[in-house]
Coordinates of C-alpha atoms and ligand atoms in Angstrom, one line a residue:
M134 CA -45.5 -1.5 -28.3
R135 CA -44.1 -0.8 -32.1
G136 CA -43.9 2.6 -32.9
I137 CA -46.3 4.9 -35.1
P138 CA -45.5 4.5 -39.0
R139 CA -44.4 7.8 -40.4
F140 CA -44.2 9.4 -37.4
A141 CA -41.2 11.6 -36.8
G142 CA -41.3 13.3 -33.2
E143 CA -40.5 11.7 -30.0
L144 CA -42.6 8.6 -28.5
I145 CA -42.6 8.1 -24.6
T146 CA -43.6 5.1 -23.1
P147 CA -44.7 4.0 -19.7
G148 CA -41.5 2.8 -17.7
S149 CA -39.4 5.8 -19.4
R150 CA -37.5 8.0 -18.0
R151 CA -39.6 11.2 -19.1
Y152 CA -42.8 9.4 -18.8
D153 CA -43.3 10.6 -15.5
R154 CA -43.0 14.1 -16.4
A155 CA -44.5 14.0 -19.9
R156 CA -47.9 12.5 -18.6
R157 CA -48.2 15.8 -16.2
V158 CA -50.6 18.4 -16.5
W159 CA -50.7 21.8 -14.6
N160 CA -53.7 20.4 -12.3
A161 CA -51.3 18.3 -9.9
A162 CA -54.6 16.5 -9.3
V163 CA -54.8 14.8 -12.4
D164 CA -53.1 11.6 -11.8
R165 CA -53.3 9.3 -15.1
Y166 CA -51.7 7.0 -17.4
P167 CA -51.6 7.3 -21.0
V168 CA -50.4 4.1 -22.5
L169 CA -48.3 6.3 -25.1
I170 CA -47.2 9.7 -25.2
A171 CA -46.2 10.6 -28.9
R172 CA -44.8 14.3 -28.9
A173 CA -45.4 15.2 -32.2
R174 CA -42.8 18.4 -34.5
S175 CA -44.8 18.7 -37.4
T176 CA -48.9 18.6 -39.1
A177 CA -47.7 15.1 -40.7
D178 CA -46.9 13.7 -37.3
V179 CA -50.1 15.0 -36.2
A180 CA -51.5 13.1 -38.9
A181 CA -49.4 10.0 -38.0
A182 CA -51.1 10.0 -34.3
I183 CA -54.1 9.7 -35.6
R184 CA -54.3 7.4 -37.7
Y185 CA -52.8 5.4 -35.6
A186 CA -54.9 5.8 -32.5
R187 CA -57.8 4.7 -34.6
E188 CA -56.2 1.4 -36.4
E189 CA -54.9 0.5 -32.5
G190 CA -58.6 1.5 -31.4
L191 CA -56.6 3.6 -29.1
A192 CA -58.7 7.0 -27.7
L193 CA -56.8 10.1 -28.4
S194 CA -56.6 12.7 -25.8
V195 CA -54.8 16.1 -27.1
R196 CA -52.5 18.1 -24.9
G197 CA -51.0 21.9 -25.8
G198 CA -50.3 23.8 -22.7
G199 CA -51.9 21.4 -20.4
H200 CA -54.1 24.0 -18.3
S201 CA -57.3 22.2 -18.7
T202 CA -58.6 21.8 -15.0
A203 CA -60.0 18.9 -15.9
G204 CA -57.7 17.5 -17.2
L205 CA -58.6 16.8 -20.2
A206 CA -55.3 16.4 -22.1
V207 CA -54.9 13.5 -20.4
A208 CA -56.6 9.8 -19.9
D209 CA -55.9 6.4 -18.5
G210 CA -55.3 4.0 -21.2
A211 CA -55.1 6.4 -24.2
L212 CA -53.1 7.5 -26.7
M213 CA -51.5 11.4 -25.3
L214 CA -51.0 13.4 -28.6
D215 CA -48.3 16.3 -27.3
L216 CA -48.1 19.3 -29.3
S217 CA -46.0 21.2 -26.6
A218 CA -43.1 21.2 -28.7
M219 CA -44.6 22.5 -32.1
K220 CA -43.9 26.2 -31.2
A221 CA -43.4 28.2 -34.7
V222 CA -44.7 31.5 -34.6
R223 CA -44.8 34.0 -37.5
V224 CA -45.5 37.6 -37.0
N225 CA -46.7 39.8 -40.8
A226 CA -46.8 43.3 -39.1
P227 CA -47.6 45.4 -41.9
A228 CA -50.5 42.8 -42.6
R229 CA -51.6 42.4 -38.6
V230 CA -51.4 38.8 -38.9
A231 CA -49.3 36.4 -36.2
V232 CA -49.7 32.5 -37.6
A233 CA -48.6 30.1 -34.4
A234 CA -47.7 26.6 -33.6
P235 CA -50.2 24.8 -31.1
G236 CA -48.0 24.3 -28.8
L237 CA -47.1 28.0 -27.7
T238 CA -48.3 29.2 -24.9
W239 CA -49.9 33.3 -24.8
G240 CA -46.4 33.9 -23.1
E241 CA -44.6 33.1 -25.7
L242 CA -47.3 34.7 -28.8
D243 CA -47.2 37.7 -26.7
V244 CA -44.1 38.9 -26.7
A245 CA -43.4 37.6 -30.8
T246 CA -46.4 40.1 -31.1
Q247 CA -45.3 43.2 -28.6
A248 CA -42.5 43.3 -30.5
H249 CA -44.4 45.0 -33.1
G250 CA -46.5 46.7 -30.9
L251 CA -49.7 44.6 -32.1
A252 CA -51.8 41.8 -29.9
T253 CA -54.6 39.6 -30.0
T254 CA -56.9 38.6 -27.2
G255 CA -54.7 36.2 -25.0
A256 CA -55.5 34.0 -21.4
T257 CA -54.8 36.2 -18.3
V258 CA -51.7 33.7 -17.3
G259 CA -49.3 32.9 -19.8
S260 CA -48.2 29.7 -19.6
V261 CA -52.2 28.5 -21.2
G262 CA -51.6 27.0 -24.6
V263 CA -53.0 29.1 -27.8
A264 CA -55.1 26.8 -28.5
G265 CA -57.2 25.1 -26.0
M266 CA -57.8 28.5 -25.0
T267 CA -59.3 30.0 -28.3
L268 CA -60.9 26.8 -29.7
G269 CA -62.9 27.0 -26.1
G270 CA -63.9 31.2 -27.1
G271 CA -61.1 32.6 -25.1
T272 CA -61.9 35.6 -22.6
G273 CA -58.9 37.6 -21.8
R274 CA -58.1 41.4 -21.0
L275 CA -58.8 42.7 -24.5
D276 CA -61.9 41.0 -25.2
R277 CA -64.0 44.2 -24.5
L278 CA -61.6 46.3 -26.7
I279 CA -61.4 43.7 -30.3
G280 CA -63.2 40.7 -29.2
L281 CA -62.6 37.1 -27.7
A282 CA -59.5 35.0 -28.7
C283 CA -61.6 32.8 -31.4
D284 CA -63.1 36.4 -33.1
N285 CA -59.8 36.7 -34.0
L286 CA -58.9 33.7 -35.2
I287 CA -59.1 34.6 -38.8
D288 CA -58.4 30.4 -40.3
A289 CA -56.8 27.5 -38.9
K290 CA -55.1 23.9 -40.4
V291 CA -57.3 21.1 -39.0
V292 CA -56.1 17.2 -39.0
T293 CA -59.6 15.3 -39.2
A294 CA -60.9 11.7 -37.6
D295 CA -59.7 10.1 -40.7
G296 CA -56.6 12.0 -41.8
Q297 CA -57.1 14.8 -43.7
V298 CA -55.5 18.1 -43.5
L299 CA -57.6 20.9 -43.9
K300 CA -57.7 25.1 -44.4
A301 CA -60.5 25.8 -42.2
S302 CA -61.3 29.1 -44.3
E303 CA -62.2 26.8 -46.9
H304 CA -64.8 25.0 -44.9
P305 CA -67.1 27.8 -43.7
D306 CA -68.7 25.4 -41.2
L307 CA -65.6 24.2 -39.8
L308 CA -64.1 27.4 -38.8
W309 CA -67.8 28.6 -37.6
A310 CA -67.3 25.2 -35.0
L311 CA -63.5 26.2 -34.2
R312 CA -64.6 29.6 -32.8
G313 CA -65.7 28.0 -30.1
G314 CA -66.5 24.9 -30.2
G315 CA -63.7 23.4 -28.0
G316 CA -61.4 20.6 -29.2
N317 CA -63.7 18.5 -30.7
L318 CA -64.0 18.6 -34.5
G319 CA -59.9 17.8 -35.1
V320 CA -56.8 18.8 -34.1
V321 CA -55.6 22.0 -34.8
T322 CA -51.6 22.4 -36.1
S323 CA -51.2 26.1 -36.9
L324 CA -53.7 29.3 -36.1
R325 CA -53.7 32.4 -38.0
Y326 CA -54.8 35.2 -35.5
R327 CA -55.7 39.1 -36.4
L328 CA -53.6 41.4 -34.3
H329 CA -54.4 45.2 -33.5
P330 CA -51.9 47.9 -32.4
V331 CA -51.8 47.7 -28.0
S332 CA -48.9 48.3 -26.4
S333 CA -50.2 50.1 -23.0
A334 CA -52.1 50.6 -20.2
F335 CA -53.4 52.8 -17.3
V336 CA -54.0 50.3 -14.3
G337 CA -55.3 50.3 -11.0
F338 CA -55.7 48.2 -8.2
L339 CA -57.8 48.9 -5.3
A340 CA -58.0 46.5 -2.6
Y341 CA -60.5 46.3 0.7
P342 CA -61.1 44.5 3.8
F343 CA -63.6 41.7 3.3
D344 CA -65.9 43.4 5.4
R345 CA -66.5 46.2 2.3
A346 CA -66.6 43.1 0.3
A347 CA -70.4 43.7 -1.1
D348 CA -69.7 47.2 -1.2
M349 CA -66.9 46.5 -3.7
L350 CA -69.5 44.3 -5.8
R351 CA -71.8 46.1 -6.0
A352 CA -69.7 49.5 -7.0
Y353 CA -68.2 47.2 -9.7
A354 CA -71.6 46.3 -10.7
Q355 CA -72.9 49.6 -10.5
F356 CA -69.9 51.2 -12.9
S357 CA -69.0 48.3 -15.4
E358 CA -72.6 48.8 -16.6
K359 CA -71.3 51.9 -18.4
A360 CA -67.4 50.5 -18.7
P361 CA -66.1 51.6 -22.1
D362 CA -64.6 49.4 -24.2
R363 CA -61.0 50.1 -23.6
L364 CA -61.5 49.0 -19.8
A365 CA -61.3 45.4 -18.5
L366 CA -62.9 45.3 -14.7
Y367 CA -62.0 42.5 -12.4
A368 CA -63.5 42.0 -9.1
A369 CA -61.9 39.2 -6.6
L370 CA -62.5 37.8 -3.7
E371 CA -59.5 35.6 -2.0
T372 CA -57.0 35.6 0.4
A373 CA -54.7 38.6 0.4
P374 CA -50.8 37.5 -1.0
A375 CA -48.0 38.2 1.2
L376 CA -46.7 41.4 -1.2
P377 CA -44.6 44.0 -0.6
Y378 CA -47.7 46.5 -1.6
I379 CA -50.0 44.3 0.2
P380 CA -50.2 45.8 4.5
E381 CA -49.4 43.5 7.4
S382 CA -53.0 43.8 8.2
L383 CA -54.1 42.2 5.0
R384 CA -51.6 39.4 4.8
G385 CA -52.9 36.3 5.2
Q386 CA -56.6 37.4 5.3
R387 CA -59.9 37.2 2.8
F388 CA -59.8 40.3 1.4
A389 CA -61.4 42.0 -2.1
A390 CA -59.7 43.4 -5.1
L391 CA -60.5 45.5 -8.0
L392 CA -58.1 45.6 -11.3
A393 CA -59.1 48.1 -13.9
L394 CA -57.0 48.1 -17.1
C395 CA -57.9 50.7 -19.3
F396 CA -55.8 50.1 -22.5
G397 CA -54.5 52.9 -24.6
P398 CA -52.2 56.0 -23.6
A399 CA -52.5 57.0 -19.6
D400 CA -54.1 59.8 -20.5
D401 CA -56.9 62.2 -18.3
H402 CA -59.6 59.9 -19.5
A403 CA -58.1 56.8 -18.3
E404 CA -57.1 58.2 -15.0
R405 CA -60.9 60.0 -15.0
I406 CA -62.5 56.3 -15.5
L407 CA -60.7 55.2 -12.3
S408 CA -61.2 58.2 -10.7
G409 CA -65.0 57.7 -11.6
L410 CA -64.6 53.8 -10.0
R411 CA -62.8 55.1 -6.3
A412 CA -65.7 58.0 -5.8
L413 CA -68.4 54.7 -5.6
L414 CA -66.1 53.4 -3.0
P415 CA -64.8 54.4 0.5
P416 CA -61.1 54.5 0.8
P417 CA -59.1 51.2 0.1
A418 CA -56.6 49.7 1.9
V419 CA -54.7 49.6 -1.4
D420 CA -55.0 52.1 -4.2
I421 CA -52.0 51.4 -6.8
A422 CA -52.7 53.4 -10.3
G423 CA -50.1 53.7 -13.2
P424 CA -48.9 53.2 -16.5
M425 CA -48.0 49.8 -17.4
S426 CA -47.0 47.9 -20.8
Y427 CA -49.1 45.5 -22.6
L428 CA -46.5 42.7 -21.5
Q429 CA -46.6 44.2 -18.1
T430 CA -50.2 43.7 -18.0
Q431 CA -50.4 40.0 -19.3
Q432 CA -47.7 38.9 -16.2
L433 CA -49.5 40.5 -13.9
S434 CA -51.2 36.9 -12.5
E435 CA -47.9 35.2 -13.4
G436 CA -47.2 33.8 -10.1
M437 CA -51.1 33.3 -8.9
A438 CA -51.4 30.2 -10.8
P439 CA -48.4 27.9 -9.6
E440 CA -47.5 24.3 -10.9
G441 CA -47.6 21.6 -8.7
L442 CA -50.8 22.2 -6.6
S443 CA -54.3 20.7 -6.9
H444 CA -57.3 22.4 -8.3
Y445 CA -61.0 22.4 -9.4
D446 CA -62.8 25.1 -10.9
T447 CA -65.7 25.7 -12.8
G448 CA -67.7 29.2 -14.4
E449 CA -70.8 30.8 -14.5
W450 CA -71.9 33.3 -17.5
L451 CA -74.0 35.9 -15.2
G452 CA -76.3 37.9 -16.9
L453 CA -76.9 39.6 -14.1
L454 CA -75.0 40.7 -10.7
D455 CA -77.4 41.8 -8.1
D456 CA -77.7 42.2 -4.6
E457 CA -78.9 38.2 -4.3
A458 CA -76.0 37.0 -6.2
I459 CA -73.4 39.5 -4.3
D460 CA -74.5 38.5 -0.8
A461 CA -74.1 34.9 -2.3
L462 CA -70.4 35.5 -3.4
V463 CA -69.7 37.2 -0.3
N464 CA -71.1 34.4 2.6
A465 CA -69.1 31.6 -0.1
V466 CA -66.2 32.7 0.3
A467 CA -66.4 33.6 4.1
S468 CA -67.1 29.8 4.4
A469 CA -64.6 28.7 1.7
P470 CA -63.0 25.0 2.8
T471 CA -59.2 26.5 2.5
R472 CA -58.0 30.1 2.2
E473 CA -57.0 29.4 -1.5
S474 CA -61.0 29.7 -2.4
V475 CA -61.1 32.6 -4.9
I476 CA -63.9 33.9 -6.8
V477 CA -63.7 36.5 -9.9
V478 CA -65.6 38.2 -11.4
K479 CA -65.0 39.7 -14.6
R480 CA -67.1 42.1 -16.7
M481 CA -67.9 40.9 -20.1
G482 CA -69.6 43.3 -23.3
G483 CA -67.8 45.6 -25.3
A484 CA -66.3 44.4 -28.4
A485 CA -67.4 40.7 -27.6
A486 CA -70.6 41.4 -27.6
R487 CA -70.9 42.9 -30.3
V488 CA -70.2 40.0 -32.8
P489 CA -73.6 38.8 -34.2
A490 CA -74.7 35.3 -32.6
G491 CA -74.8 33.4 -35.7
E492 CA -71.0 34.4 -36.1
T493 CA -68.8 32.0 -34.4
A494 CA -69.6 28.8 -32.3
F495 CA -69.1 30.7 -29.0
W496 CA -72.9 31.5 -27.8
Y497 CA -73.0 33.5 -24.3
R498 CA -72.4 37.4 -26.0
H499 CA -74.8 38.0 -24.1
A500 CA -73.8 37.4 -20.7
A501 CA -73.2 40.4 -18.4
H502 CA -70.1 39.2 -16.3
K503 CA -68.2 35.9 -15.9
L504 CA -67.3 34.0 -12.9
D505 CA -64.7 31.8 -11.9
V506 CA -64.8 30.1 -8.8
Q507 CA -61.4 28.2 -8.0
V508 CA -60.2 26.4 -5.0
E509 CA -56.9 25.1 -4.7
W510 CA -55.3 22.7 -1.8
V511 CA -52.3 20.7 -1.4
S512 CA -54.5 18.6 1.0
G513 CA -57.4 17.8 2.1
E514 CA -60.6 16.3 0.5
P515 CA -61.2 16.5 -2.7
D516 CA -65.0 16.5 -2.4
V517 CA -65.2 18.8 -0.3
H518 CA -63.4 21.3 -2.4
R519 CA -65.7 20.4 -5.6
E520 CA -68.8 21.1 -3.4
W521 CA -67.8 23.9 -2.6
V522 CA -67.1 25.1 -6.1
R523 CA -70.3 23.6 -7.3
S524 CA -72.8 24.6 -4.6
T525 CA -71.2 28.4 -4.9
C526 CA -72.3 28.3 -9.1
Q527 CA -75.7 27.0 -7.7
A528 CA -76.4 30.1 -4.8
V529 CA -76.2 32.4 -8.0
S530 CA -78.1 30.0 -10.3
H531 CA -81.0 32.8 -10.8
A532 CA -78.3 35.2 -12.0
S533 CA -77.3 32.6 -14.6
A534 CA -77.2 33.7 -18.6
G535 CA -77.5 29.7 -18.7
G536 CA -74.6 28.2 -18.8
S537 CA -71.1 27.6 -17.5
Y538 CA -67.8 28.3 -19.9
V539 CA -66.1 25.4 -22.1
N540 CA -62.8 26.6 -21.0
F541 CA -63.9 26.8 -17.3
M542 CA -65.5 23.6 -16.7
G543 CA -64.1 20.9 -14.0
D544 CA -64.6 17.4 -14.7
G545 CA -67.2 15.5 -14.2
E546 CA -70.2 17.9 -14.5
G547 CA -72.5 15.6 -16.2
T548 CA -73.6 16.0 -20.2
D549 CA -76.7 18.5 -19.3
R550 CA -73.9 21.0 -18.4
V551 CA -71.4 20.2 -21.0
R552 CA -74.7 20.7 -23.4
A553 CA -75.8 24.1 -21.9
A554 CA -71.9 25.6 -22.0
Y555 CA -72.6 25.4 -25.8
G556 CA -76.0 27.0 -25.3
G557 CA -78.3 27.9 -28.3
N558 CA -75.4 26.9 -30.4
Y559 CA -75.2 22.6 -29.3
E560 CA -77.5 21.7 -32.2
R561 CA -75.8 23.3 -34.8
L562 CA -72.2 22.3 -33.4
A563 CA -73.6 18.4 -33.0
Q564 CA -74.3 18.8 -37.2
V565 CA -70.8 20.1 -37.6
K566 CA -69.5 17.2 -35.7
A567 CA -71.1 14.6 -37.6
A568 CA -69.4 15.8 -40.6
Y569 CA -66.2 16.2 -39.9
D570 CA -66.0 13.7 -36.8
P571 CA -68.8 11.2 -37.1
G572 CA -67.7 8.1 -35.0
N573 CA -67.0 11.0 -32.0
F574 CA -63.2 9.9 -32.1
F575 CA -62.1 13.3 -30.7
H576 CA -64.7 12.5 -27.4
L577 CA -62.1 13.2 -24.5
N578 CA -62.9 17.0 -24.3
H579 CA -66.3 18.7 -23.3
N580 CA -68.1 16.5 -25.5
I581 CA -70.8 17.3 -28.5
T582 CA -72.0 14.6 -29.7
P583 CA -72.6 14.0 -33.2
A584 CA -76.0 14.7 -34.8
G585 CA -78.1 11.7 -35.1
A586 CA -75.9 9.5 -33.1
S587 CA -77.2 8.2 -29.5
R588 CA -74.3 9.8 -26.8
L589 CA -71.8 7.6 -26.9
T590 CA -69.5 9.1 -24.3
S591 CA -70.1 11.7 -21.9
S592 CA -67.5 14.2 -21.2
L593 CA -64.6 13.2 -18.2
Ligands
FAD222 C1 -53.8 29.5 -14.9 C2 -55.0 28.9 -15.8 C3 -55.2 30.6 -16.7 C4 -56.4 30.5 -17.2 N1 -56.7 31.6 -17.9 C5 -57.8 31.9 -19.0 C6 -58.2 32.8 -19.8 O1 -57.8 34.1 -19.5 N2 -59.1 32.9 -20.6 C7 -59.5 31.5 -21.0 O2 -60.7 31.8 -21.9 N3 -59.5 30.6 -20.6 C8 -58.4 30.5 -19.7 N4 -57.9 29.5 -18.9 C9 -58.6 28.1 -19.8 C10 -57.8 27.7 -20.3 O3 -58.2 28.5 -21.6 C11 -58.5 26.0 -20.8 O4 -58.5 25.3 -19.8 C12 -57.9 25.9 -22.2 O5 -58.6 24.5 -22.5 C13 -56.4 25.5 -22.1 O6 -55.4 25.3 -23.2 P1 -54.3 24.5 -22.8 O7 -53.6 24.2 -23.9 O8 -53.3 25.1 -22.0 O9 -55.0 23.1 -22.4 P2 -55.1 21.4 -22.4 O10 -54.9 21.0 -21.4 O11 -53.3 21.0 -23.2 O12 -56.0 21.1 -23.6 C14 -57.0 21.2 -23.4 C15 -58.0 20.4 -24.3 O13 -58.0 21.7 -25.1 C16 -58.5 20.4 -26.2 N5 -57.1 21.2 -27.2 C17 -56.2 21.7 -27.1 N6 -55.1 22.1 -27.7 C18 -55.8 21.8 -29.1 C19 -55.6 21.6 -30.4 N7 -54.5 22.2 -30.8 N8 -56.4 21.1 -31.2 C20 -57.6 20.4 -31.0 N9 -57.9 20.5 -30.0 C21 -56.6 21.3 -29.0 C22 -58.4 19.7 -26.4 O14 -59.3 19.1 -25.8 C23 -57.3 19.4 -25.0 O15 -57.2 18.3 -24.3 C24 -57.0 29.2 -18.1 C25 -56.6 28.0 -17.2 C26 -56.0 28.2 -16.2 C27 -55.4 27.2 -15.6

């Protein structure tokens, strides 16, 4: 294979020593072989790779942090445009703005912004890429306080399918679509974020034996209805890790846990919020509470998402969490095929829900909760795991707010479910897609068919 004209980054071909490592993504179940990996160093490299792929008739996949569980970053026979070496970050603290290159991870951006006591909503695991997460909407511990990641995206540099470099703020329809439309519009080579003063939280972790799971979810649902914006609240049903703060009797057993993070000072108000939650529940088996820095809160899930395991997950936006849904979730975890099967429910609302519906392409502002259903495995039958995830979502379909989350969709979910993930914004997104990518060159994503085109491709 000849080189890519005007491409100054690194080219990795099959047979090269670096190929096998470079084609790998976070989800070990994804084992695909691109014909070429182009590791870009600049916007000019990105434009050169796009032009080359078009001329050669190659499909193009885009890799940022490599955390899409569907494995969108890599495809058999495609050119993999790898942005992971583009790591520049600039923080303008007085203006409360950060400009991030697309190879940055949330852990890296958090460190850069926290040096100034500032933050923007980031993923709950530091190795997730900033661009992929933001383009899909971007939920995080701060979304009730300051909105989703995409709400804080104020500008972006985008290379379109014809190799043009656009400043998104000069194209309002493009900026609108980038804020929730996934990787459909072009390759983003720079993201400009609004920052907010956030540096600490009062954090509580309460855990219960599994026979209390339904009671705990009921208390979570009741309490979260009136939660203030400064509170981020998660409920999980999973297997208790062997960590020092988990009693021996719970370790390795299924258990139910609540994580409450009250951002701002560890004041009386924060303590009262946590006490209000405790008051709804019997005494927990684990009850830990105390102040943390924002960076510590962002590291709470480190180690819970190790690389190198096989994963499948999907999500559902929930309009409510009633007794029927709670029983379905508890029963699903009780009968899960592996102990590494996890259900996490996160309270939505707050600032993210107050952004007017038409302002961004992200649709599910009305959802009360975000449900993630995840399974990881080292060995065993993948279809059994996938079926468990899907049937768990189906079991709560009466409570659905209408669809899944672009950032948490598995592979092979089908075009109807992909369409539902963009909700009532799909038609407008299809119009913008037709304006910037009429031939659907960027189709290795949760794909939006350009308006006026027949379905050229489906999601992977
Ligand atoms: C452990 C873990 C924790 C997570 N936590 C959260 C969370 O807290 N909140 C949340 O919202 N999501 C979360 N996610 C989901 C995550 O946001 C999505 O999977 C996202 O797509 C990952 O982005 P990435 O760059 O790491 O992935 P990649 O696999 O590199 O990219 C996925 C796709 O995003 C698009 N994309 C990426 N970069 C660009 C770019 N520069 N220009 C155009 N398109 C691009 C492309 O279509 C690409 O194929 C998590 C995922 C995992 C595995």
